[in-house]
């Protein structure tokens, strides 16, 4: 949409075939019209062939899953699989840009892999460019984002990435690679902290007779605090906050830094999930045989 020629690669043939026909295999408001428009004007294409995707690319974005392992660490196997494939397929100098959320230091390892595996005469710059898109408003967040973070260790790579994003007219912050990696985790951890905090205040309000909706509204009027993520509920969930908070605690533990605040945020959130069930039992007694409606 910004005028660049884009090729999207995926290993799932069915998904690629859907996209080639102009259909999105998931729900995201506003995305399908952009897909149809850029398919028709030739700016966008899809493939399962890595050679077609990588051989003539100037910038390669890695945007694969980084699921959580049982011990709370991040599973980087999909990241590294993509890196090995790229290293074997590139035929020109390229910037490899990590969009996936990865622990601090991951892009340094990616750089080492390229140094070992890429053709010797080619130059590969590795950049961290974390995404801050929310499911359900990703299109709006992309075009009207608060900031774009570009973590690059060379001026050339930073400049090329800047040119890529200039059409969006969104503030760009340039950092080193490790700081960009940390910004993503720190941002999600802070938002998760706001959620756990307001849930603790909500539980306290119930005990002292205060109205949490009025309390959260009054707090949010303070510009230093802000109203977003101050809505009490059954805690944070989804694909990012649980995984990223645990990963940051794991990262802190790896460098012998006890992240007690974030550990408490996770503990509060886990308790909040069960609180709804406890309240239901208080209201109706045994839940055995009861029918539940989900709105």
XYZ file of C-alpha atoms in Angstrom:
295
model
C 0.000 0.000 0.000
C 3.028 2.272 0.569
C 4.278 1.583 -2.959
C 6.648 -1.331 -2.383
C 6.735 -4.636 -4.245
C 5.880 -7.330 -1.685
C 6.131 -11.115 -1.879
C 4.658 -13.154 0.989
C 6.017 -16.624 1.736
C 4.346 -19.351 3.777
C 4.788 -23.100 4.052
C 1.027 -23.790 4.119
C -0.126 -24.259 0.531
C -3.838 -23.945 1.394
C -3.297 -20.568 3.043
C -1.306 -19.237 0.087
C -3.981 -20.392 -2.380
C -6.659 -18.545 -0.379
C -4.605 -15.365 -0.333
C -3.919 -15.574 -4.054
C -7.694 -15.572 -4.573
C -8.080 -12.454 -2.423
C -9.388 -14.175 0.712
C -7.948 -13.696 4.219
C -7.647 -16.969 6.207
C -8.340 -15.095 9.460
C -10.510 -12.196 10.628
C -8.942 -8.741 10.455
C -11.196 -5.763 9.625
C -10.088 -3.663 6.641
C -7.402 -6.049 5.448
C -9.226 -7.861 2.634
C -9.879 -4.712 0.540
C -6.158 -3.870 0.738
C -5.330 -7.431 -0.287
C -7.648 -7.308 -3.313
C -6.395 -3.870 -4.393
C -2.705 -4.743 -4.264
C -3.183 -8.142 -5.865
C -4.902 -6.468 -8.816
C -2.250 -3.776 -9.259
C 0.613 -6.289 -9.076
C 2.241 -4.879 -5.926
C 1.550 -8.042 -3.921
C 2.043 -11.743 -4.594
C 2.148 -14.980 -2.607
C 4.273 -18.102 -2.877
C 5.407 -21.267 -1.139
C 8.710 -21.168 -3.052
C 11.572 -19.735 -0.922
C 13.746 -19.168 -3.969
C 11.061 -16.979 -5.558
C 10.614 -15.001 -2.339
C 14.251 -14.472 -1.353
C 16.390 -14.394 -4.488
C 15.679 -10.779 -5.532
C 14.565 -9.245 -2.217
C 16.174 -6.101 -0.808
C 14.573 -6.554 2.630
C 13.361 -9.851 4.098
C 10.978 -9.735 7.064
C 10.876 -12.720 9.405
C 7.377 -12.840 10.926
C 7.001 -16.415 12.169
C 5.604 -17.727 15.437
C 7.640 -17.758 18.652
C 5.513 -19.972 20.906
C 6.119 -20.582 24.584
C 7.921 -23.684 25.821
C 6.738 -25.525 28.921
C 9.429 -23.860 31.046
C 8.343 -20.355 29.990
C 11.208 -19.860 27.534
C 10.619 -18.884 23.911
C 10.685 -21.522 21.174
C 12.898 -20.010 18.483
C 12.972 -23.063 16.199
C 10.756 -21.414 13.547
C 12.970 -18.319 13.556
C 16.147 -20.294 13.036
C 14.557 -22.525 10.386
C 13.664 -19.391 8.407
C 17.184 -17.976 8.873
C 18.871 -21.147 7.558
C 16.578 -21.172 4.519
C 17.251 -17.495 3.786
C 21.007 -17.974 4.106
C 20.873 -20.747 1.515
C 18.655 -18.846 -0.953
C 19.884 -15.243 -1.087
C 21.772 -14.145 -4.176
C 22.411 -10.440 -3.386
C 23.122 -8.133 -0.451
C 20.077 -7.995 1.798
C 18.623 -6.671 5.047
C 16.996 -9.344 7.201
C 14.462 -7.755 9.527
C 12.996 -9.603 12.523
C 9.344 -8.702 13.195
C 8.740 -11.646 15.522
C 9.044 -11.038 19.261
C 12.360 -12.585 20.308
C 14.483 -12.497 23.493
C 17.241 -9.923 23.727
C 20.320 -11.218 21.932
C 18.463 -13.381 19.405
C 19.339 -11.149 16.464
C 23.015 -11.417 17.399
C 22.696 -15.192 17.021
C 20.886 -14.689 13.706
C 23.787 -12.501 12.545
C 26.265 -15.240 13.472
C 24.282 -17.837 11.523
C 24.371 -15.655 8.417
C 28.101 -15.081 8.783
C 28.591 -18.860 8.848
C 26.051 -19.913 6.200
C 25.650 -17.113 3.620
C 27.766 -16.882 0.455
C 30.996 -15.085 1.454
C 30.698 -12.294 -1.099
C 27.253 -11.190 0.108
C 26.500 -8.678 2.871
C 23.629 -9.330 5.293
C 22.505 -6.682 7.798
C 20.238 -7.933 10.606
C 17.653 -5.471 11.923
C 15.120 -5.675 14.748
C 11.776 -4.056 13.852
C 9.193 -5.187 16.452
C 5.493 -4.877 15.636
C 2.857 -3.329 17.898
C -0.318 -4.331 16.057
C -3.446 -5.414 17.932
C -5.706 -8.152 16.621
C -8.900 -6.566 15.311
C -7.314 -3.163 14.638
C -4.073 -4.146 12.914
C -4.712 -2.108 9.752
C -5.431 1.063 11.708
C -2.470 0.429 14.022
C -0.168 -0.009 11.030
C -1.117 3.249 9.317
C -1.711 5.301 12.493
C 0.864 3.804 14.855
C 2.453 5.670 17.753
C 5.996 4.883 16.656
C 8.162 2.653 14.519
C 11.169 1.064 16.219
C 14.202 0.318 14.055
C 17.050 -1.450 15.810
C 20.083 -1.446 13.537
C 23.803 -1.598 14.165
C 24.832 -0.026 10.835
C 23.862 3.416 9.449
C 23.197 1.967 5.982
C 20.628 -0.523 7.240
C 18.940 2.136 9.388
C 18.700 4.497 6.420
C 17.163 1.892 4.100
C 14.596 0.914 6.753
C 13.763 4.596 7.246
C 13.036 5.012 3.532
C 10.748 1.979 3.670
C 8.564 3.544 6.376
C 8.684 7.251 5.438
C 5.401 7.118 3.440
C 3.525 6.296 6.666
C 4.591 9.594 8.316
C 4.890 7.908 11.730
C 7.648 8.891 14.217
C 10.665 6.595 13.857
C 12.975 5.767 16.764
C 16.405 4.407 15.885
C 18.106 2.199 18.466
C 20.685 -0.534 18.633
C 19.378 -4.039 17.960
C 19.216 -5.220 21.576
C 17.322 -2.124 22.724
C 14.715 -2.674 20.002
C 14.272 -6.269 21.157
C 13.803 -5.079 24.750
C 11.333 -2.303 23.838
C 8.822 -4.904 22.631
C 9.026 -6.983 25.804
C 9.083 -3.960 28.091
C 6.018 -2.460 26.394
C 3.945 -5.629 26.714
C 5.096 -6.196 30.290
C 4.088 -2.662 31.267
C 0.619 -3.041 29.739
C 0.200 -6.376 31.520
C 1.238 -4.634 34.744
C -1.499 -2.015 34.274
C -4.062 -4.785 33.853
C -2.984 -6.690 36.964
C -2.824 -3.439 38.938
C -6.371 -2.356 38.084
C -7.644 -5.859 38.852
C -6.075 -5.673 42.302
C -7.680 -2.247 42.793
C -11.019 -3.713 41.654
C -10.768 -6.515 44.206
C -9.948 -3.968 46.907
C -12.848 -1.727 45.811
C -15.285 -4.605 46.347
C -14.064 -4.995 49.921
C -14.170 -1.301 50.858
C -17.346 -0.374 48.956
C -15.822 1.768 46.179
C -16.967 1.736 42.528
C -14.127 0.426 40.364
C -15.565 1.927 37.157
C -15.491 5.393 38.702
C -12.053 4.773 40.203
C -10.512 3.593 36.913
C -12.137 6.488 35.022
C -10.776 8.996 37.535
C -7.308 7.461 37.324
C -7.333 7.456 33.531
C -8.033 11.197 33.404
C -4.479 11.718 34.657
C -2.346 12.123 31.517
C 0.599 10.514 33.296
C -1.436 7.326 33.734
C -3.810 7.230 30.742
C -7.120 5.391 30.431
C -6.006 2.472 28.245
C -5.590 -0.954 29.847
C -7.327 0.185 33.054
C -10.485 -1.873 32.544
C -10.862 -4.552 35.243
C -11.790 -8.071 34.231
C -10.590 -11.664 34.458
C -6.998 -10.776 33.590
C -4.950 -10.558 30.428
C -4.808 -13.403 27.917
C -4.291 -13.844 24.197
C -1.191 -14.875 22.317
C 1.252 -12.175 23.488
C 0.970 -10.962 27.081
C 1.150 -14.356 28.866
C 4.011 -15.522 26.654
C 5.985 -12.277 26.719
C 5.740 -11.673 30.471
C 6.973 -15.195 31.200
C 9.742 -14.841 28.633
C 10.929 -11.586 30.220
C 11.009 -13.204 33.672
C 12.983 -16.081 32.126
C 15.381 -13.626 30.483
C 15.884 -11.830 33.794
C 16.585 -15.141 35.513
C 19.193 -16.023 32.891
C 21.203 -12.948 33.919
C 20.501 -13.467 37.650
C 18.143 -10.511 37.952
C 15.060 -11.232 40.135
C 12.181 -9.463 38.364
C 9.895 -9.473 41.418
C 7.422 -6.902 40.079
C 6.687 -8.859 36.901
C 6.522 -12.131 38.822
C 3.799 -10.541 40.959
C 1.970 -9.322 37.848
C 1.852 -12.905 36.542
C 0.750 -14.249 39.937
C -2.081 -11.692 40.200
C -3.208 -12.533 36.670
C -3.326 -16.268 37.361
C -5.423 -15.646 40.482
C -7.759 -13.338 38.563
C -8.623 -16.123 36.120
C -9.953 -18.346 38.913
C -11.678 -15.485 40.731
C -14.617 -15.559 38.296
C -15.240 -19.225 39.077
C -15.030 -18.535 42.821
C -17.583 -15.727 42.471
C -19.903 -17.961 40.468
C -19.779 -20.577 43.224
C -20.575 -17.907 45.825
C -23.639 -16.809 43.833
C -25.135 -20.145 42.772
C -23.440 -22.766 44.923
C -22.287 -25.900 43.157
C -21.604 -25.517 39.443
C -22.387 -29.167 38.745
C -25.091 -29.470 36.070
C -25.313 -25.711 35.535
C -25.540 -24.198 32.045
C -23.237 -21.264 31.270
C -23.789 -18.566 28.648
C -20.768 -16.688 27.269
C -21.318 -13.175 25.942
